[in-house]
Amino acid sequence: MRERSILVLCVAVLALWLAGAAQAAVEAIDDRGVRVQVRQPPQRIVSLMPSLTETVCALGACARLVGVDDYSNWPSSVNALPHVGGLEDARVESIVALRPDLVLVPTSSRVLPRLQALGLPVLALEPRTLSDVRRVLQVLGPVLEARDPEEVWQAISREVQVAAQKLPRALRGTRVYVEVGSTPYAASEGSFIGEVLLRLGAENIVPARLGPFPKLNPEFVVRADPQVIILARGDAPGLRARPGWQGIEALRSGRVCALDEAQVDMLMRAGPRLGEAAHLLVECLQGRLAAGTSGR
Amino acid sequence: MTEAPRAPAGLAAWLLAASAGLLALGVAVGSMGWEPLLDETGAGLTILWEIRLPRTLGAWTAGALLGLAGAAAQGLFRNPLADPYLLGSATGAALGVALLLVLLGAAPAAGTAWVTSLGLTGAAFAGAMAAVVLTLALARGVQHTLRLLLAGVIVGMVFGALASLVIFLAPELLRSMQSFLLGTTGFLGWAGAGVLAGVLAACAGVAVASSRALDALALGETTAASLGVPLARVRLALVGVIALATGAAVAHVGLVAFIGLMAPHLVRALVKPTHAWLLPLSALAGGVLLLGADVLARWLLAPRELPVGVVTAVLGGAYLLALMQRRPR
C-alpha cells in the first residue's frame, strides 16, 4: 500500500515536472543581450517596427498580431489592426490595453524601458544587416513556434540569387548611388541595401567605412559619377537643380530609378521582402523603372 | 592679439584677408578633405566652378547677412543680446520655409534653381517679418528691452512649435526639414549665391544708410528724436533689413546658430567703432565665421559632412562662454 502511494507520488511529481517543463518559457536572447522568457507560444503579439511585423508574418504568425506601429503596412492584413503610434511616439497606453503576451520593439525605441517597467514581455530586435535579418528570424522562430526560420531565410537568399542571375553580365559592376534622404543621406556598402547590391554584382559608390547611412558631401556623388541613381520618387525632380549634378552620368543617360512609396518601403526594410527588393534593384539597374518616372 | 586698439580699417583689412584665405581654403577642401584639385580630366574644373565656388561664396554671404542682421538688431534695440534668433525672426523664417515646402511637396524643385531660391527667400522673409511684427506687437514697441526679449523668446518658441507641427502633419518633410533645422550649405548653387549676394547688397545699403540714426539711438530715443532722427522710418527700414537678411540666410543655409550674435561681439571686442563701421565689419566677421565653420564641417569627417549649424553652435557657445568668464576681471 505504502509502496503504491510512493509510486503515485513519484508519477505525480514527474507529471507536474513535465507539465512545468512544457509550460516553461522559451528563452530568447535579444539584441540587447537580455535573456527574455516568453510564455509560449505567444498569442497576442504587438510589433513596433515594420520589418519585425513583416518577419512575424513571414514566419506564419500574422494572425497572432494584435497591434502594430503606424508604419507597418505589409501584408495588407496588418492595416486592419490597431496602430499604436510611430517609432518615436508609440502610445504605451494603447499597447498595454491590447494585453500583449509579446511586444517586439526596435532596440533604439524610447518606449522600451517603459514597457518593461510595466511588466510586459519585451523582445528588442533591430535588423540592420542581412545577417541580422537571418538572426532575427532565428530568434523569433522558436519563440513563435511557427514556420522554420531557416526555410524562410533560404527563400530570401534564393530570391536574391535568382535576381542576381537575372542581371545581364554587361551590367555587373554598374556604379550605383542609393539615396535614402535628400540631404543627401546614402545607403553605403555596409547597409543591408548595399549588401544586396553587392550580391547582385553592382558597385556601390559609397564605401562601407563611412557607416551604413552616411550624410554625404554632395560633391562626393558628383565625383563618383554613378551610372544609376536610386531614390524616392518625390526627390527625383530636384536632382537636376543640385549644383553640378546635371553632369552625372545617371542623369545624362536618364538612368534615375525613382521608386514609389510601396517600393521604397520594400527596399528600406531589413526584413523578409529583401528578396523581392533584390528583383526591384535589378529592374532599376536595367533601367526598366526609369521610364515610368519621366512622365511625372 | 595685440593690446593696442585697432583702427576699424585695419580690422576690415584683416577680415577681408581672412575671407580671401577661407575662400581659397573653401575651394580647396572637397569631399575627400584637403584636395586642391585641378585634375587632368577637366571634371575637376567643373566641380570647382559648379559646386565648391558657389557653395563657398554662398556660405560667406549667408554668414555676412546673419552678422549684418545681428549688428542691426543690437543697434536698433540697444541690446547686446538681440539677434535674429532672440527676436523670433529665424524661427519665423523656418516656419515660412516649412509651409512653402508643404505646399510644393517635399522636394522644392518645381521650377528652376532661381525660382526655387527666390521662392524660399520670399517665404522665409514673410515668416521672419510676421515673427518680428508679432514680437514688436507683443512687446508694445521697443522701449522696454526686457519685454522685447521676452516677447522674442515667446514668439520664437511658438513659431518653432508651429514649424514642428507642420513637420508632424507632413512627416515626409521630416528629412528635408531636419537638415534645414541643423543648417547645411550642401546644395548652394550659383542661383542661391546670386540671390544671397543681391539681398546682401540691398540690406547692407539700407543698414549703412541708417548708421547715423543708429549712433544717435545709442544715446536714447528722446535724444535721437531731438537730434532729428526720423525714428519711425528708421525702425521700419531696419526691421525690414533684419527680416530680409535673416529670411534669405535661413532660406538658403537653414537655422545656423550664433553667427548673428557672435559677429558684432567679435568686432566690438577688437575695435570700438561707430555703426558706419560696425555694420559692415559685422557682416565681414559673420561671413568669415560661417565660411570657416562650413570648411570645418566639410573637412572634419570628409566625405561625410557635419551639419554646419552644429559647428557654429559649438564654436559660438565656446566663444560666448569665454567672453562671460573674462568679463568680471
XYZ file of C-alpha atoms in Angstrom:
625
model
C 0.000 0.000 0.000
C 2.689 2.374 1.027
C 4.844 1.500 -1.939
C 1.957 2.201 -4.216
C 1.368 5.635 -2.773
C 5.054 6.437 -3.217
C 4.751 5.341 -6.807
C 1.702 7.542 -7.265
C 3.594 10.407 -5.701
C 6.533 9.844 -7.995
C 4.300 9.751 -11.037
C 2.523 12.868 -9.864
C 5.804 14.660 -9.301
C 7.035 13.525 -12.680
C 3.826 14.646 -14.344
C 3.989 18.011 -12.628
C 7.614 18.410 -13.633
C 6.815 17.524 -17.227
C 3.876 19.889 -17.251
C 6.118 22.550 -15.776
C 8.687 21.931 -18.452
C 6.054 22.202 -21.148
C 4.802 25.434 -19.661
C 8.250 26.818 -19.033
C 9.071 29.816 -21.051
C 11.219 29.641 -24.119
C 14.296 31.666 -23.507
C 15.426 34.053 -26.185
C 18.406 36.363 -26.151
C 17.514 39.643 -27.802
C 19.684 42.347 -29.372
C 20.443 43.934 -26.024
C 21.890 40.624 -24.856
C 18.998 40.306 -22.414
C 17.532 36.868 -21.762
C 13.809 37.117 -22.273
C 11.430 34.434 -21.078
C 8.439 34.071 -23.315
C 5.398 32.014 -22.313
C 4.888 30.025 -25.364
C 3.595 30.292 -27.880
C 2.572 33.956 -27.701
C -0.940 34.558 -28.951
C -1.167 38.327 -28.677
C 1.800 39.971 -30.343
C 2.420 43.697 -30.774
C 5.143 44.738 -33.225
C 6.575 48.251 -33.198
C 8.709 48.067 -36.321
C 7.634 47.360 -39.907
C 10.457 44.906 -40.601
C 9.593 42.952 -37.444
C 5.912 42.907 -38.399
C 6.868 41.504 -41.777
C 9.149 38.939 -40.182
C 6.367 37.715 -37.882
C 4.089 37.356 -40.909
C 6.770 35.610 -42.950
C 7.045 33.092 -40.118
C 3.330 32.432 -40.499
C 2.222 34.071 -37.262
C 0.449 37.030 -38.827
C -2.880 36.043 -37.297
C -1.411 36.348 -33.813
C -0.548 40.027 -34.231
C -2.946 42.242 -32.283
C -1.304 45.616 -32.848
C 1.382 47.240 -34.984
C 3.149 50.597 -35.321
C 1.844 53.317 -37.631
C 4.276 52.483 -40.435
C 3.620 48.758 -40.701
C 1.556 48.250 -43.854
C 2.568 44.851 -45.176
C 0.998 42.387 -45.593
C -2.237 44.249 -46.083
C -3.944 42.287 -43.302
C -1.991 44.320 -40.718
C -3.694 47.507 -41.889
C -6.846 46.352 -40.129
C -5.047 46.040 -36.789
C -4.916 48.803 -34.202
C -1.988 51.129 -34.884
C -0.231 52.127 -31.691
C 1.965 55.031 -32.779
C 5.207 55.680 -34.592
C 8.754 54.652 -33.871
C 9.430 57.538 -31.533
C 5.947 58.160 -30.214
C 4.436 54.752 -29.566
C 1.476 55.051 -27.220
C 2.257 52.981 -24.157
C -1.350 53.050 -23.011
C -2.688 51.627 -26.264
C -0.074 48.889 -26.201
C -0.921 47.882 -22.640
C -4.652 47.965 -23.459
C -4.054 45.315 -26.132
C -2.854 42.937 -23.369
C 0.021 41.562 -25.447
C 1.949 38.486 -24.351
C 4.874 39.567 -26.520
C 5.978 43.021 -27.661
C 8.588 43.310 -30.405
C 10.416 46.649 -30.321
C 13.454 48.062 -32.060
C 16.438 48.345 -29.724
C 16.559 52.097 -30.135
C 12.917 52.573 -29.156
C 12.244 55.016 -26.396
C 9.207 53.131 -25.124
C 11.264 50.026 -24.415
C 12.148 50.760 -20.762
C 8.604 51.937 -20.065
C 7.041 48.773 -21.455
C 9.477 46.681 -19.498
C 8.751 48.550 -16.284
C 5.070 47.780 -16.833
C 5.907 44.099 -16.830
C 5.245 43.334 -20.479
C 7.389 40.654 -22.118
C 9.542 42.738 -24.449
C 11.864 41.409 -27.101
C 14.203 44.056 -28.511
C 15.323 43.300 -32.045
C 16.672 45.633 -34.672
C 17.713 44.176 -38.010
C 20.290 46.405 -39.724
C 22.193 43.978 -41.931
C 21.467 40.857 -43.943
C 22.899 38.657 -41.213
C 20.645 40.490 -38.752
C 17.657 39.523 -40.877
C 18.661 35.903 -40.512
C 19.391 36.243 -36.804
C 16.043 37.901 -36.122
C 14.349 35.030 -37.912
C 16.315 32.565 -35.813
C 15.404 34.316 -32.572
C 11.738 34.681 -33.429
C 11.291 31.200 -34.939
C 11.427 29.172 -31.727
C 9.571 31.863 -29.782
C 6.633 31.873 -32.185
C 6.767 28.136 -32.845
C 5.652 28.695 -36.390
C 7.446 28.171 -39.695
C 11.017 27.014 -39.787
C 13.097 30.211 -39.742
C 15.887 28.642 -41.760
C 13.409 27.813 -44.518
C 12.273 31.455 -44.649
C 15.864 32.650 -44.777
C 16.724 30.217 -47.553
C 13.777 31.536 -49.549
C 15.016 35.126 -49.193
C 18.546 34.119 -50.063
C 17.343 32.141 -53.090
C 15.365 35.113 -54.374
C 18.437 37.340 -54.167
C 20.367 34.701 -56.081
C 17.682 34.461 -58.766
C 17.668 38.241 -59.092
C 21.440 38.283 -59.408
C 21.281 35.785 -62.236
C 18.672 37.903 -63.972
C 21.084 40.808 -64.195
C 22.814 40.825 -67.592
C 26.550 40.297 -67.440
C 27.178 43.659 -69.075
C 25.522 45.432 -66.152
C 27.707 43.833 -63.483
C 29.881 46.448 -61.871
C 27.427 49.277 -62.596
C 28.200 52.190 -60.307
C 25.115 52.831 -58.186
C 24.129 55.566 -55.764
C 21.192 54.841 -53.462
C 19.826 57.932 -51.754
C 17.700 57.453 -48.665
C 17.326 61.158 -47.816
C 17.672 64.308 -49.877
C 20.214 65.965 -47.583
C 21.870 63.733 -49.017
C 21.952 60.567 -46.971
C 23.125 57.496 -48.852
C 22.924 53.742 -48.343
C 26.544 52.591 -48.251
C 28.034 49.179 -48.959
C 27.676 48.493 -45.265
C 23.887 48.838 -45.180
C 21.589 45.915 -45.943
C 20.637 47.596 -49.214
C 24.338 47.814 -50.033
C 24.780 44.153 -49.153
C 22.008 43.149 -51.540
C 23.525 45.339 -54.282
C 26.886 43.714 -53.667
C 25.338 40.278 -54.075
C 23.758 41.405 -57.320
C 27.193 42.378 -58.568
C 26.649 46.130 -58.677
C 29.195 48.585 -57.350
C 28.070 50.988 -54.633
C 29.817 54.368 -54.869
C 29.625 54.813 -51.089
C 32.128 52.620 -49.239
C 31.219 50.772 -46.052
C 33.759 52.626 -43.913
C 31.507 55.705 -43.893
C 28.886 53.858 -41.887
C 25.649 52.334 -43.178
C 23.717 55.542 -43.957
C 26.184 58.457 -44.051
C 25.301 62.081 -44.723
C 27.497 62.937 -47.674
C 29.051 65.990 -49.146
C 27.057 66.208 -52.418
C 30.305 66.808 -54.258
C 31.283 63.241 -53.406
C 28.435 61.926 -55.533
C 29.359 64.190 -58.455
C 32.923 62.954 -58.377
C 31.971 59.301 -58.073
C 29.767 59.826 -61.152
C 27.254 56.993 -60.596
C 25.692 55.328 -63.644
C 22.421 54.647 -61.842
C 20.736 56.688 -59.108
C 18.043 55.074 -56.985
C 15.870 57.286 -54.785
C 12.335 58.084 -53.692
C 10.071 59.493 -56.386
C 9.455 62.755 -54.539
C 13.154 63.664 -54.603
C 13.768 62.819 -58.252
C 12.660 66.102 -59.899
C 15.118 68.060 -57.757
C 18.233 66.170 -58.822
C 18.980 68.351 -61.819
C 18.722 71.532 -59.776
C 21.522 70.420 -57.472
C 24.726 72.251 -58.361
C 26.910 70.188 -60.661
C 24.616 67.165 -60.728
C 23.346 67.543 -64.274
C 26.729 66.262 -65.470
C 26.401 62.951 -63.602
C 26.229 60.009 -65.991
C 23.000 58.645 -64.491
C 21.258 61.964 -65.154
C 22.706 62.387 -68.632
C 21.625 58.911 -69.673
C 18.319 59.132 -67.774
C 19.048 56.153 -65.562
C 17.392 57.557 -62.475
C 15.274 54.979 -60.730
C 12.520 56.816 -58.867
C 10.690 54.458 -56.533
C 7.127 54.938 -55.396
C 6.198 54.698 -51.737
C 5.434 50.989 -51.700
C 8.728 50.236 -53.452
C 10.660 52.428 -51.027
C 9.019 50.583 -48.132
C 10.085 47.275 -49.608
C 13.669 48.401 -50.167
C 14.163 50.221 -46.878
C 13.076 47.433 -44.552
C 15.579 44.840 -43.449
C 13.007 42.073 -43.454
C 11.732 39.087 -45.375
C 10.956 41.084 -48.520
C 14.616 41.752 -49.318
C 14.400 39.006 -51.938
C 11.696 40.973 -53.719
C 13.724 44.132 -53.169
C 16.625 42.472 -54.995
C 14.382 41.969 -58.033
C 13.369 45.612 -57.777
C 17.018 46.688 -57.730
C 17.731 44.568 -60.801
C 14.898 46.298 -62.642
C 16.404 49.625 -61.586
C 19.819 48.611 -62.900
C 18.264 47.536 -66.180
C 16.559 50.899 -66.482
C 13.059 49.423 -66.569
C 11.683 51.635 -63.829
C 13.306 54.818 -65.062
C 10.887 55.141 -67.968
C 7.893 55.350 -65.678
C 9.231 58.433 -63.985
C 9.792 60.721 -66.930
C 6.063 61.298 -67.247
C 5.945 62.951 -63.875
C 46.049 89.558 -30.129
C 47.776 92.859 -29.586
C 46.524 95.074 -26.792
C 46.583 98.257 -28.817
C 43.138 99.188 -30.134
C 42.988 98.556 -33.854
C 41.623 101.013 -36.272
C 38.385 99.838 -37.893
C 40.063 99.991 -41.285
C 42.793 97.685 -40.044
C 40.233 95.173 -38.821
C 38.386 95.410 -42.112
C 41.586 94.638 -43.991
C 42.272 91.776 -41.649
C 38.757 90.323 -42.118
C 38.973 90.712 -45.866
C 42.278 88.858 -45.873
C 40.729 86.119 -43.726
C 37.776 85.939 -46.126
C 40.111 85.579 -49.086
C 42.115 82.926 -47.306
C 38.991 80.983 -46.362
C 37.683 81.357 -49.885
C 40.823 79.693 -51.183
C 40.511 77.040 -48.485
C 36.832 76.532 -49.243
C 37.641 75.895 -52.874
C 40.463 73.544 -51.943
C 38.551 71.450 -49.419
C 36.261 68.998 -51.105
C 34.549 65.725 -50.500
C 37.850 63.989 -49.788
C 39.146 66.597 -47.383
C 42.144 68.628 -48.454
C 42.487 68.333 -52.210
C 43.204 71.495 -54.176
C 42.290 69.626 -57.298
C 42.706 70.583 -60.851
C 42.940 67.144 -62.314
C 43.759 66.207 -65.830
C 40.248 65.299 -66.951
C 38.679 68.735 -66.649
C 35.984 67.253 -64.407
C 37.900 68.922 -61.610
C 37.240 72.331 -63.088
C 33.505 71.653 -63.284
C 33.475 70.640 -59.655
C 35.367 73.747 -58.618
C 33.170 76.022 -60.683
C 29.765 74.390 -60.228
C 29.986 73.173 -56.665
C 32.737 74.489 -54.472
C 32.884 78.093 -55.575
C 29.135 78.883 -55.329
C 28.911 76.930 -52.116
C 31.841 78.770 -50.591
C 30.662 82.195 -51.734
C 27.098 81.405 -50.663
C 28.202 80.326 -47.199
C 30.204 83.533 -46.787
C 27.313 85.690 -47.980
C 24.793 83.957 -45.727
C 27.123 84.477 -42.787
C 27.526 88.135 -43.740
C 23.744 88.519 -43.820
C 23.410 86.999 -40.372
C 26.218 89.182 -38.999
C 24.623 92.268 -40.506
C 21.188 91.353 -39.144
C 22.696 90.794 -35.715
C 24.509 94.134 -35.679
C 21.399 95.961 -36.941
C 19.209 94.286 -34.316
C 21.637 95.045 -31.495
C 21.854 98.683 -32.550
C 18.153 99.132 -33.166
C 17.025 97.536 -29.939
C 20.020 98.811 -27.980
C 20.525 95.378 -26.621
C 23.707 93.337 -26.967
C 21.699 90.105 -26.839
C 19.364 90.952 -29.683
C 19.962 88.662 -32.621
C 17.843 87.071 -35.335
C 17.098 84.166 -33.008
C 16.065 86.127 -29.972
C 13.647 88.237 -31.971
C 11.979 85.117 -33.324
C 12.721 86.025 -36.908
C 14.879 82.967 -37.601
C 12.215 80.541 -36.412
C 9.611 82.588 -38.267
C 11.663 82.153 -41.422
C 11.902 78.424 -40.773
C 8.118 78.234 -40.423
C 7.726 80.098 -43.713
C 10.001 77.627 -45.454
C 8.204 74.657 -43.889
C 4.833 75.948 -45.086
C 6.175 76.516 -48.588
C 7.621 73.004 -48.659
C 4.246 71.587 -47.634
C 2.587 73.494 -50.451
C 5.138 72.429 -53.044
C 5.711 68.893 -51.836
C 8.846 67.753 -50.094
C 11.253 68.466 -52.939
C 11.486 72.182 -53.589
C 12.341 71.758 -57.236
C 9.219 72.516 -59.199
C 10.916 75.246 -61.192
C 14.468 76.246 -61.923
C 17.059 76.782 -59.256
C 16.491 80.559 -59.433
C 12.751 80.287 -58.908
C 13.239 77.883 -56.015
C 15.818 80.127 -54.423
C 13.686 83.236 -54.757
C 10.553 81.416 -53.618
C 12.229 80.073 -50.498
C 13.662 83.505 -49.753
C 10.242 85.084 -50.133
C 8.571 82.540 -47.859
C 11.315 82.887 -45.269
C 11.097 86.681 -45.447
C 7.330 86.587 -44.941
C 7.752 84.250 -41.967
C 10.531 86.342 -40.446
C 8.564 89.544 -40.943
C 5.478 88.031 -39.331
C 7.544 86.905 -36.367
C 9.241 90.273 -35.879
C 5.986 92.215 -36.212
C 4.316 89.878 -33.742
C 7.247 90.282 -31.354
C 7.037 94.059 -31.584
C 3.273 93.987 -31.100
C 3.546 91.755 -28.038
C 6.292 93.922 -26.582
C 4.220 97.032 -27.372
C 7.119 98.747 -29.057
C 10.813 98.612 -28.470
C 11.009 100.817 -25.370
C 11.183 98.002 -22.872
C 14.199 95.882 -23.625
C 13.259 93.109 -21.254
C 9.740 92.899 -22.604
C 11.091 92.887 -26.131
C 13.419 89.991 -25.445
C 10.729 88.037 -23.624
C 8.309 88.588 -26.457
C 11.005 87.469 -28.907
C 11.613 84.303 -26.953
C 7.884 83.587 -26.790
C 7.347 84.199 -30.482
C 10.413 82.130 -31.304
C 9.081 79.228 -29.260
C 5.579 79.404 -30.667
C 6.784 79.673 -34.264
C 9.234 76.866 -33.652
C 6.409 74.764 -32.272
C 4.261 75.586 -35.296
C 7.107 74.507 -37.583
C 7.316 71.253 -35.613
C 3.569 70.853 -36.007
C 3.871 71.280 -39.768
C 6.548 68.596 -39.841
C 4.390 66.372 -37.644
C 1.440 66.729 -40.008
C 3.587 66.140 -43.086
C 6.114 63.528 -41.952
C 7.583 63.171 -45.445
C 9.087 66.609 -44.801
C 10.960 65.347 -41.793
C 14.252 64.613 -43.527
C 14.471 67.760 -45.596
C 13.355 69.890 -42.649
C 15.786 68.209 -40.304
C 18.710 69.151 -42.495
C 17.234 72.607 -42.604
C 16.970 72.904 -38.849
C 20.557 71.762 -38.393
C 21.864 74.065 -41.090
C 23.504 72.954 -44.316
C 25.290 74.606 -47.195
C 25.479 71.455 -49.283
C 23.205 72.434 -52.165
C 24.106 76.097 -52.583
C 24.499 76.731 -56.301
C 25.046 79.861 -58.338
C 21.362 80.744 -58.187
C 21.333 80.667 -54.397
C 24.635 82.518 -54.139
C 23.335 85.161 -56.550
C 20.126 85.748 -54.613
C 22.079 85.957 -51.364
C 24.517 88.463 -52.855
C 21.668 90.645 -54.130
C 19.957 90.600 -50.741
C 23.245 91.400 -49.006
C 23.855 94.390 -51.240
C 20.359 95.750 -50.604
C 20.428 95.121 -46.867
C 23.922 96.497 -46.374
C 22.994 99.613 -48.320
C 19.917 100.333 -46.223
C 21.668 99.450 -42.968
C 24.720 101.611 -43.595
C 22.478 104.478 -44.682
C 20.769 104.198 -41.290
C 24.031 104.033 -39.362
C 23.959 107.673 -38.213
C 20.466 107.163 -36.875
C 21.699 104.079 -35.005
C 24.537 106.086 -33.491
C 22.010 108.663 -32.324
C 19.724 105.923 -30.998
C 22.540 104.666 -28.801
C 22.097 107.876 -26.777
C 18.449 107.086 -26.118
C 15.262 107.619 -28.040
C 14.449 111.116 -26.818
C 17.956 112.311 -27.618
C 17.771 110.685 -31.031
C 14.397 112.281 -31.703
C 15.701 115.659 -30.616
C 18.632 115.200 -32.991
C 16.113 114.995 -35.787
C 16.233 111.244 -36.435
C 13.030 110.048 -38.135
C 12.591 107.194 -35.669
C 9.532 105.545 -37.186
C 11.026 105.357 -40.644
C 14.421 104.131 -39.466
C 12.801 101.445 -37.335
C 10.653 100.221 -40.170
C 13.606 100.136 -42.554
C 15.845 98.290 -40.109
C 13.181 95.785 -39.063
C 12.758 95.103 -42.773
C 16.519 94.654 -43.145
C 16.664 92.255 -40.206
C 13.746 90.199 -41.501
C 15.002 90.105 -45.088
C 18.609 89.312 -44.183
C 17.581 86.593 -41.748
C 14.967 85.217 -44.115
C 17.375 84.986 -47.045
C 20.090 83.369 -44.931
C 17.730 80.875 -43.305
C 16.119 80.012 -46.641
C 19.482 79.004 -48.071
C 21.528 77.570 -45.230
C 18.924 76.750 -42.590
C 18.970 77.655 -38.922
C 22.601 78.465 -38.279
C 23.037 79.471 -34.682
C 25.120 82.160 -33.042
C 26.579 83.930 -36.102
C 24.276 86.922 -35.719
C 25.096 87.191 -32.052
C 28.784 86.437 -32.248
C 29.895 88.561 -35.208
C 29.084 92.010 -33.724
C 30.535 90.965 -30.365
C 33.732 89.861 -32.007
C 34.014 93.185 -33.806
C 33.290 95.208 -30.681
C 35.828 93.182 -28.718
C 38.540 94.285 -31.143
C 37.547 97.845 -32.024
C 35.039 100.400 -30.768
C 33.535 101.581 -33.999
C 30.530 103.711 -34.880
C 27.707 101.972 -36.687
C 29.001 103.076 -40.078
C 31.918 100.731 -39.399
C 30.248 98.243 -37.077
C 27.616 97.152 -39.589
C 29.955 96.276 -42.484
C 32.571 94.876 -40.116
C 29.958 92.606 -38.516
C 28.932 91.436 -41.957
C 32.555 90.627 -42.788
C 33.020 88.854 -39.463
C 29.802 86.888 -39.978
C 30.977 85.806 -43.404
C 34.342 84.710 -42.045
C 32.699 82.798 -39.172
C 30.151 80.905 -41.259
C 32.575 80.117 -44.054
C 35.166 78.963 -41.539
C 32.574 76.744 -39.860
C 31.476 75.398 -43.245
C 35.025 74.489 -44.256
C 35.435 72.698 -40.917
C 32.105 70.914 -41.334
C 33.182 69.642 -44.740
C 36.678 68.753 -43.692
C 36.490 67.042 -40.329
C 34.759 63.815 -41.365
C 35.123 64.045 -45.159
C 33.465 62.777 -47.250
C 30.825 62.701 -44.584
C 29.556 66.098 -43.663
C 28.716 67.640 -40.322
C 25.667 69.890 -40.156
C 27.186 73.364 -40.244
C 24.750 74.618 -37.576
C 26.243 72.139 -35.132
C 29.727 73.517 -35.783
C 28.663 77.160 -35.361
C 26.730 76.352 -32.195
C 29.742 74.647 -30.635
C 32.160 77.412 -31.674
C 29.733 80.177 -30.747
C 28.884 78.643 -27.408
C 32.567 78.285 -26.568
C 33.271 81.882 -27.592
C 30.425 83.344 -25.540
C 31.414 81.228 -22.566
C 34.976 82.529 -22.794
C 33.594 86.059 -23.047
C 31.467 85.507 -19.953
C 34.411 84.151 -17.967
C 36.613 87.081 -18.905
C 34.121 89.844 -18.177
C 34.338 90.163 -14.376
C 38.081 90.832 -14.400
